[in-house]
One Martini backbone bead per residue (centre of mass of N, CA, C, O) as a GRO file, in nm:
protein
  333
    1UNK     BB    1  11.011  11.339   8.084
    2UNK     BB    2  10.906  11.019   8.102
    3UNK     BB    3  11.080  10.925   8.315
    4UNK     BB    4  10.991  11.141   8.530
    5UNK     BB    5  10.687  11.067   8.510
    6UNK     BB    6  10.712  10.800   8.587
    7UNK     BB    7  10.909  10.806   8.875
    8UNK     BB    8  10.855  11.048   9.059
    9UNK     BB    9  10.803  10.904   9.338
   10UNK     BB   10  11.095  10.791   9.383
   11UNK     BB   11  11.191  11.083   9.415
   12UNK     BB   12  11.094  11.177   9.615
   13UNK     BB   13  11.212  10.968   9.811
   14UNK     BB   14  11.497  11.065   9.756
   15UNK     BB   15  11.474  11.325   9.856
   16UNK     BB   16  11.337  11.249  10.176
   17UNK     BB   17  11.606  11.084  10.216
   18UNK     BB   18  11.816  11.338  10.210
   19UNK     BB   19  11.735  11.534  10.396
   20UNK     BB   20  11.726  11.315  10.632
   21UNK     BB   21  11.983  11.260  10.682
   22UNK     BB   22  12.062  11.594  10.707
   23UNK     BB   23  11.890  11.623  10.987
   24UNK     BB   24  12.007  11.325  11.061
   25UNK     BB   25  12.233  11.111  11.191
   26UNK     BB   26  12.019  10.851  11.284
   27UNK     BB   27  11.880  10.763  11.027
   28UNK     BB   28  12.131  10.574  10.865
   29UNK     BB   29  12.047  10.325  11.045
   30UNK     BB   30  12.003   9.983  11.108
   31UNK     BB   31  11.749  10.028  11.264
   32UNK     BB   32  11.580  10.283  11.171
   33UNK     BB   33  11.541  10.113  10.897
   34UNK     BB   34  11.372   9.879  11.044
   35UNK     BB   35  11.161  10.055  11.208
   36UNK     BB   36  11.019  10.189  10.935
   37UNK     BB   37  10.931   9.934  10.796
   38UNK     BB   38  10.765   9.804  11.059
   39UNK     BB   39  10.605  10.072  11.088
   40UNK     BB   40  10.496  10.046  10.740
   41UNK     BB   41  10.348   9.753  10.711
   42UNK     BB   42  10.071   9.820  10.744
   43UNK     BB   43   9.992  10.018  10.582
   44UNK     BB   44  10.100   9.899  10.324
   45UNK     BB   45   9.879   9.634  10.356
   46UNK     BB   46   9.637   9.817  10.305
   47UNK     BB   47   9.710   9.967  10.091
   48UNK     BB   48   9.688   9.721   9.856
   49UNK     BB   49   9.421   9.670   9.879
   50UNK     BB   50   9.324  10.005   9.838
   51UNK     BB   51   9.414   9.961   9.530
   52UNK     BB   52   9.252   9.755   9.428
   53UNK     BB   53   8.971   9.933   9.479
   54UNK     BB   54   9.070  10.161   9.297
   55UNK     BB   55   9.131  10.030   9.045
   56UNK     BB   56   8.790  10.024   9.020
   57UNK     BB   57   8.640  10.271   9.169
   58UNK     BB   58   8.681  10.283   9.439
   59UNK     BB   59   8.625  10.243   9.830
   60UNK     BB   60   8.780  10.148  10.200
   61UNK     BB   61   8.681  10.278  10.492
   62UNK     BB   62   8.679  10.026  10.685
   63UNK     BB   63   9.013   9.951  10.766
   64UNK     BB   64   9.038  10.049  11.055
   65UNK     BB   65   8.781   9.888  11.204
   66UNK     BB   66   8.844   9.602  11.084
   67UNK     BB   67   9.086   9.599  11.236
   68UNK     BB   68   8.981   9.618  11.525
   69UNK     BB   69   8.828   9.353  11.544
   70UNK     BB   70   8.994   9.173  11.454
   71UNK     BB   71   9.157   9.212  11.733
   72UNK     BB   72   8.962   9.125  11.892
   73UNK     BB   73   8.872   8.859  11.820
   74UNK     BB   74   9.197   8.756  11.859
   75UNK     BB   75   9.157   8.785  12.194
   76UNK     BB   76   8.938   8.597  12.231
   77UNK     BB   77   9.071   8.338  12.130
   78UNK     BB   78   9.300   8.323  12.291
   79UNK     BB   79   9.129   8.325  12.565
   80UNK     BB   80   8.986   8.086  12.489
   81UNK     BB   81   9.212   7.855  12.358
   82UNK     BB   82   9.528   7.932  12.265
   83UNK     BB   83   9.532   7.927  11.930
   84UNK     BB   84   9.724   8.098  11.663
   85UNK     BB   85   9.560   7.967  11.405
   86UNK     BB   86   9.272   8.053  11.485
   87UNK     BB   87   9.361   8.387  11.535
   88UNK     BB   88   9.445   8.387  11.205
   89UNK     BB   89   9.158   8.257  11.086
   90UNK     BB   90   8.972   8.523  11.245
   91UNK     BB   91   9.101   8.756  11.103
   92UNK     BB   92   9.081   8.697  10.812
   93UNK     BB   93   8.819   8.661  10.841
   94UNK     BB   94   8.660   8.897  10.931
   95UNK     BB   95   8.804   9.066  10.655
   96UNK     BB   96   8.607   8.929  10.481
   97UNK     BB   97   8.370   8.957  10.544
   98UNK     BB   98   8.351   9.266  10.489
   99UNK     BB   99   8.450   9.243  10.190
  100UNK     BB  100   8.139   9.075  10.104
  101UNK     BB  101   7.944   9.326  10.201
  102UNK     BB  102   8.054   9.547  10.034
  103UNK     BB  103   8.077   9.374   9.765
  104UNK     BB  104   7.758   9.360   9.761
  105UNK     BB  105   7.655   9.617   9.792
  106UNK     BB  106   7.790   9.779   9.544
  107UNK     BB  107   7.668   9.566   9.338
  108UNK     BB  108   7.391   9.449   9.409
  109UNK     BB  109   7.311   9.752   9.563
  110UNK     BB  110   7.404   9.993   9.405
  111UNK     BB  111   7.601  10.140   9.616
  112UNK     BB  112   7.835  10.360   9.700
  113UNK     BB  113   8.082  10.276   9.846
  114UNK     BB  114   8.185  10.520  10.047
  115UNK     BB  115   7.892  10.420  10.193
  116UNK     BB  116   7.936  10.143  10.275
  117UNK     BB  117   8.227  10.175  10.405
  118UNK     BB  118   8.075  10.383  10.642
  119UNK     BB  119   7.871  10.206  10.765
  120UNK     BB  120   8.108   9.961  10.853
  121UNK     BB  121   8.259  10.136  11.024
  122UNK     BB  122   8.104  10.213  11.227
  123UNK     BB  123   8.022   9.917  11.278
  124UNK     BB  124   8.255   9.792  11.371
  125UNK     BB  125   8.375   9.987  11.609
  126UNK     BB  126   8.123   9.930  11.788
  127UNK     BB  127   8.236   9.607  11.790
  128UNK     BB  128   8.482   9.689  11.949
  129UNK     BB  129   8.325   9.784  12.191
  130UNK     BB  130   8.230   9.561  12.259
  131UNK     BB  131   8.423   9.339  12.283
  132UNK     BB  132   8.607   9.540  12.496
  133UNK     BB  133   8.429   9.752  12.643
  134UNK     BB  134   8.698  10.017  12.620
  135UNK     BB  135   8.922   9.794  12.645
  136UNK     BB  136   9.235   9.644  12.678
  137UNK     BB  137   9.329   9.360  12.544
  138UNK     BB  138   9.554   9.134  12.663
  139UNK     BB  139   9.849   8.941  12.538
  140UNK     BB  140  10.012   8.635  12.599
  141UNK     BB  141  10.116   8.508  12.345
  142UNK     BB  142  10.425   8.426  12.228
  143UNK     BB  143  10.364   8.334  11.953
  144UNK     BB  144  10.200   8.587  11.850
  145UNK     BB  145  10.410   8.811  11.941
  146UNK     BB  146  10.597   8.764  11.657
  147UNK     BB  147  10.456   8.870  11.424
  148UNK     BB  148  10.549   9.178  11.533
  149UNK     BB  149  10.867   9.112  11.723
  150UNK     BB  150  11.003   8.956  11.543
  151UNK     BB  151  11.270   8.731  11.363
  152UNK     BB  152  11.441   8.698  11.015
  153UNK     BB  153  11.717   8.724  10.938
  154UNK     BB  154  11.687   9.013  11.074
  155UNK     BB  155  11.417   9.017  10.995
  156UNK     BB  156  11.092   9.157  11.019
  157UNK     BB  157  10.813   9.030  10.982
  158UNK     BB  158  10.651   9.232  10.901
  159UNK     BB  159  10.815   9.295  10.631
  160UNK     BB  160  10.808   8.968  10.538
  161UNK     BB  161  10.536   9.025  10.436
  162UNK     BB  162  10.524   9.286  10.285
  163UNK     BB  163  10.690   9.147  10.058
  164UNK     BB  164  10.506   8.954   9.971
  165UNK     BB  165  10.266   9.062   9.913
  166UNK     BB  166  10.352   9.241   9.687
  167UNK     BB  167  10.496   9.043   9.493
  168UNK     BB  168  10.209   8.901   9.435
  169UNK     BB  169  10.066   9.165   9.362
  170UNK     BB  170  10.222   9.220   9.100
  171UNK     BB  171  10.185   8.933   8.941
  172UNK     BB  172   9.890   8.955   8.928
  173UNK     BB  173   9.843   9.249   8.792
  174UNK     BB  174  10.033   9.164   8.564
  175UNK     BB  175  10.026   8.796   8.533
  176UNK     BB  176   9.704   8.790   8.539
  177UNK     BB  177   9.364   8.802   8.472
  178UNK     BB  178   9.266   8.942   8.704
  179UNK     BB  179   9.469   9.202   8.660
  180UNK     BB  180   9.311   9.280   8.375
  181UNK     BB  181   9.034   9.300   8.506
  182UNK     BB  182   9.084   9.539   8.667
  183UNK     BB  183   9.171   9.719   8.503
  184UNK     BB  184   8.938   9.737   8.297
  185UNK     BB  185   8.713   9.800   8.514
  186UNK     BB  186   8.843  10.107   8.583
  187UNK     BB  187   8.829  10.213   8.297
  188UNK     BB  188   8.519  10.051   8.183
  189UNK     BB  189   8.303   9.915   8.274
  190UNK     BB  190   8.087   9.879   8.045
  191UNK     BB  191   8.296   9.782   7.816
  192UNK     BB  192   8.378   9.484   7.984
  193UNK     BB  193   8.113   9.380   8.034
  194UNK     BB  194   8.058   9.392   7.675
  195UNK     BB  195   8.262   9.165   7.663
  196UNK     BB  196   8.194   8.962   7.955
  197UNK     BB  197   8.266   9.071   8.209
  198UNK     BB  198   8.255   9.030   8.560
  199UNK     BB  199   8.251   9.324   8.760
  200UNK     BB  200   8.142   9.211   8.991
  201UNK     BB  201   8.319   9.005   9.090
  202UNK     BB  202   8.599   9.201   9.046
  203UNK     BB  203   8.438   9.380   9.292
  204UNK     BB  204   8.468   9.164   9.536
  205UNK     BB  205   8.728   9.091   9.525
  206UNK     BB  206   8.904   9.362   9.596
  207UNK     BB  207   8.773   9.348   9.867
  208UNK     BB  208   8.833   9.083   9.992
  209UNK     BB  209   9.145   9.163   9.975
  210UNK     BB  210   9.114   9.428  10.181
  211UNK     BB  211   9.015   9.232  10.420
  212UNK     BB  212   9.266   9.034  10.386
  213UNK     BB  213   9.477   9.254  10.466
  214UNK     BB  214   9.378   9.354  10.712
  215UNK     BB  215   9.383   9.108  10.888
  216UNK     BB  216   9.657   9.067  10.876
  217UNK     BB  217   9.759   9.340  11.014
  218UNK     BB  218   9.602   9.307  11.289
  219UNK     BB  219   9.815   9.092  11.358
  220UNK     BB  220  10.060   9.292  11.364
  221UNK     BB  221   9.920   9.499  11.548
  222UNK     BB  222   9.842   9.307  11.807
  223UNK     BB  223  10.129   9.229  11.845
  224UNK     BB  224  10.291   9.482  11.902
  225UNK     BB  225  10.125   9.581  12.170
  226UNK     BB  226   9.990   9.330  12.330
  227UNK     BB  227   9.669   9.432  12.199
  228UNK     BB  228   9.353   9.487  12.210
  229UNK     BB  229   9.228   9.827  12.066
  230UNK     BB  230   8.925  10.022  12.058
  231UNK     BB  231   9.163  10.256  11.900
  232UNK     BB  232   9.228  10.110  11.670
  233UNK     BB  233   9.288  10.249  11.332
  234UNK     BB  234   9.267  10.511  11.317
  235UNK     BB  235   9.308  10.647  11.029
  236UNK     BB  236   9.413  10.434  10.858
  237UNK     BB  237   9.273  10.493  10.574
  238UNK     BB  238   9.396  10.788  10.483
  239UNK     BB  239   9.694  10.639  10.512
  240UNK     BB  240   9.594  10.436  10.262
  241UNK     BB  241   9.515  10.645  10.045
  242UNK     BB  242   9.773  10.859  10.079
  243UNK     BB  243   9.937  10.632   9.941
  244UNK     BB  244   9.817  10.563   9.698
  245UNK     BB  245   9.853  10.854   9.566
  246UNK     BB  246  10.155  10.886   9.585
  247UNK     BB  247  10.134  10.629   9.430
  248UNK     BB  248   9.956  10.702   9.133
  249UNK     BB  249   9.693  10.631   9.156
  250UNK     BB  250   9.360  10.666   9.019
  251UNK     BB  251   9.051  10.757   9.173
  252UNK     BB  252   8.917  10.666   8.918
  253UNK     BB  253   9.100  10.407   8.748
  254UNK     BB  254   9.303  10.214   8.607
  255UNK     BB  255   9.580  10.363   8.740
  256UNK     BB  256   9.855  10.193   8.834
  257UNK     BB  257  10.011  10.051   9.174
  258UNK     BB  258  10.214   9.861   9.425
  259UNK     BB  259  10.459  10.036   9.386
  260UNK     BB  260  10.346  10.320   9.429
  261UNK     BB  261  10.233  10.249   9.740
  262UNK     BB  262  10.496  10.167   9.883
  263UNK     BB  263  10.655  10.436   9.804
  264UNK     BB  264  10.397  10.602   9.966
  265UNK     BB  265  10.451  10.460  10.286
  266UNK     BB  266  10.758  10.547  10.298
  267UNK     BB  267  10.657  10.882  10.261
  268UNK     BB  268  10.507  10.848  10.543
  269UNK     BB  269  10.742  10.730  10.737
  270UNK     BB  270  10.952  10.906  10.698
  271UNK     BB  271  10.829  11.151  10.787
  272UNK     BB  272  10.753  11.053  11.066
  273UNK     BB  273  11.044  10.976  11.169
  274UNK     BB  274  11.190  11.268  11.142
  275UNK     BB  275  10.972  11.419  11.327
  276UNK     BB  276  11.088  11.237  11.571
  277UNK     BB  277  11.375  11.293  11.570
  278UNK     BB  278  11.288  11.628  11.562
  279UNK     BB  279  11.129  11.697  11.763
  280UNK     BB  280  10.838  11.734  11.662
  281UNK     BB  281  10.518  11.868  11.737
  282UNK     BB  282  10.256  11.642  11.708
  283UNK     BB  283  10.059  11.921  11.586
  284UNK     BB  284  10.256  11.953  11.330
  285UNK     BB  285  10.292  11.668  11.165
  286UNK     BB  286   9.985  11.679  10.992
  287UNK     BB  287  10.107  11.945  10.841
  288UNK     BB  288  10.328  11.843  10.686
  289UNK     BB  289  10.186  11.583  10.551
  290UNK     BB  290   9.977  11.753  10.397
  291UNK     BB  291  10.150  11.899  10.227
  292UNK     BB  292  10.303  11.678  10.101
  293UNK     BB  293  10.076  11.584   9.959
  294UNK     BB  294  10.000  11.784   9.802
  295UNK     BB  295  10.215  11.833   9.621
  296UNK     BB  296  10.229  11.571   9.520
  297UNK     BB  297   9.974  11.609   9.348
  298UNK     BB  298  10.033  11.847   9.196
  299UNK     BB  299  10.246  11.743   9.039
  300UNK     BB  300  10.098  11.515   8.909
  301UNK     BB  301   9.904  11.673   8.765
  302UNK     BB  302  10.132  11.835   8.578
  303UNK     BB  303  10.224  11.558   8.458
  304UNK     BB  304   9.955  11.491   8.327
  305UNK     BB  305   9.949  11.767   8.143
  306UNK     BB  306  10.154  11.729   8.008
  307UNK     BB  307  10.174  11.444   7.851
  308UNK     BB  308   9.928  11.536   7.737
  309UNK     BB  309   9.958  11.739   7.566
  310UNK     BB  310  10.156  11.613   7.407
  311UNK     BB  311  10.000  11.388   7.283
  312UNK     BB  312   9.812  11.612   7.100
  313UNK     BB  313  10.059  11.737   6.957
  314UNK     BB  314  10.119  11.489   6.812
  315UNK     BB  315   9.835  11.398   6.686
  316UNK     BB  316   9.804  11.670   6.529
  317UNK     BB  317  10.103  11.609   6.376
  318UNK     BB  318   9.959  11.340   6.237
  319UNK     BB  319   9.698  11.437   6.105
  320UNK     BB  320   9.852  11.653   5.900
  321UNK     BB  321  10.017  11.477   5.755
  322UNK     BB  322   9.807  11.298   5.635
  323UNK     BB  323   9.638  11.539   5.498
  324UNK     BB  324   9.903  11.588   5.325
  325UNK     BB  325   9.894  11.328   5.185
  326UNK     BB  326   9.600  11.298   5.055
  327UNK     BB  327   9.640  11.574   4.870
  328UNK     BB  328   9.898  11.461   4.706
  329UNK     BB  329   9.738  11.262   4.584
  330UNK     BB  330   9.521  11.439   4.434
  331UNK     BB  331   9.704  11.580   4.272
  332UNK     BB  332   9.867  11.395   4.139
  333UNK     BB  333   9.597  11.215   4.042
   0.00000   0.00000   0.00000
């Protein structure tokens, strides 16, 4: 049962990897399997830093509206310059500078995340709406426009940004003091304070980078399109919270990583690919997707209370144990 629980999200993964070969005999071939990573790696780059800022519990909606500006941005830089790095260092920066207001307002502002990145959200949006004027602003610098497009030994590039990206931040959560102090501040805010951690640091870290990988994402999503887009990430919040909850991280904080971020964005990436070869309205693929979220949501539920139970009545035969080892020493003494 604890090896079901522990595993369960990459399970769901394997069940809707197997139903999807048998609904469609185009799955499982080497184009569409790289083109669903390819198509998931935005996602999934958002998806990493929207884990960081949830394990702290807090929340990052404006990572939608950050990916849109910052490609305006770089399409402005592109058509000023023509220079590829500093249209990269434009889009970094860009969702840096997002990421240090978030964290700002949230700690020293003592304002609750959820409003300020809903105001950031709007604000981003809006100027992006001015630097675009409302039209799609085109790119043609070839060297830019592989980074969407291109391949390194058969791999695309942004799949090959997304392995290294997850790799680096498995290793930060797991073996840095960083990573030790984000699960800490998100298990127990007060707690951590009190131990001596400075939990704004550690929550602006967050914020700070769930920028700077909105900022890469954008560059991979502004170079794919061929273009700056100013209804580029609409929605793609929603769908890098819920790659969050499907891979387990808790929403209260504390608990979760970036492995089954990963895995939770490949089962909504994989949901999409497979309702596309099924020639289903995409007016129903929303419903379908809904489902499968609250499912495996209800599904976690079900294992994190069967768990505790476990725990619970643990600890209880653990007590009586305890009550009477300490009875038979008063009677025998």
């Amino acid at each position: 049962m604890e090896l079901l629980r522990k595993y369960r999200t990459l399970l769901v993964l394997l069940i809707i990897i197997i139903f999807a070969s048998l609904l469609s005999s185009a799955f499982f071939t080497t184009t569409n399997l790289l083109n669903i990573a390819r198509q998931v790696s935005v996602t999934a780059i958002v998806a990493a830093g929207m884990t960081l800022v949830i394990l702290v519990a807090g929340i990052d909606l404006s990572v939608g509206s950050v990916l849109a500006i910052s490609g305006a941005v770089v399409s402005k830089v592109l058509s000023s310059t023509n220079n590829v790095v500093f249209a990269i260092f434009a889009s970094l920066f860009v969702g840096c500078i997002f990421g240090v207001i978030n964290g700002f307002l949230s700690t020293k502002g003592k304002m609750p995340s959820f409003i300020v990145t809903l105001a950031t959200m709007a604000a981003a949006r809006a100027l992006t709406l001015v630097f675009t004027g409302g039209y799609p602003l085109v790119i043609r610098n070839a060297s830019f426009l592989k980074i969407g497009n291109g391949y390194i030994l058969g791999i695309p590039i942004p799949v090959i940004l997304m392995i290294i990206i997850f790799a680096l931040l498995y290793v930060m959560l797991k073996h840095t003091k960083l990573g030790r102090y984000i699960y800490a501040v998100g298990g127990n805010e007060t707690a951590s304070r009190l131990t001596g951690i400075n939990t704004h640091r550690i929550i602006m870290a967050t914020f700070i980078l769930s920028g700077l990988f909105t900022g890469i994402a954008s560059l991979i999503y502004t170079a794919r399109l061929s273009s700056a887009q100013p209804s580029a990430g609409t929605g793609l919040e929603l769908d890098a919270i819920a790659a969050v909850i499907l891979g387990g991280t808790s929403l209260m904080g504390g608990q979760g990583g970036v492995v089954g971020t990963l895995i939770g964005a490949f089962i909504m990436g994989i949901l999409d690919n497979i309702l596309n070869l099924l020639d289903v309205n995409p007016y129903y693929q929303g419903l379908v997707k809904a489902l499968v979220i609250i499912l495996a949501v209800f599904a976690d539920n079900k294992f994190s209370s069967m768990a505790l139970s476990r725990y619970k009545s643990q600890s209880q035969i653990e007590q009586t144990n305890e009550i009477n080892e300490i009875q038979e020493v008063k009677v025998n003494g």
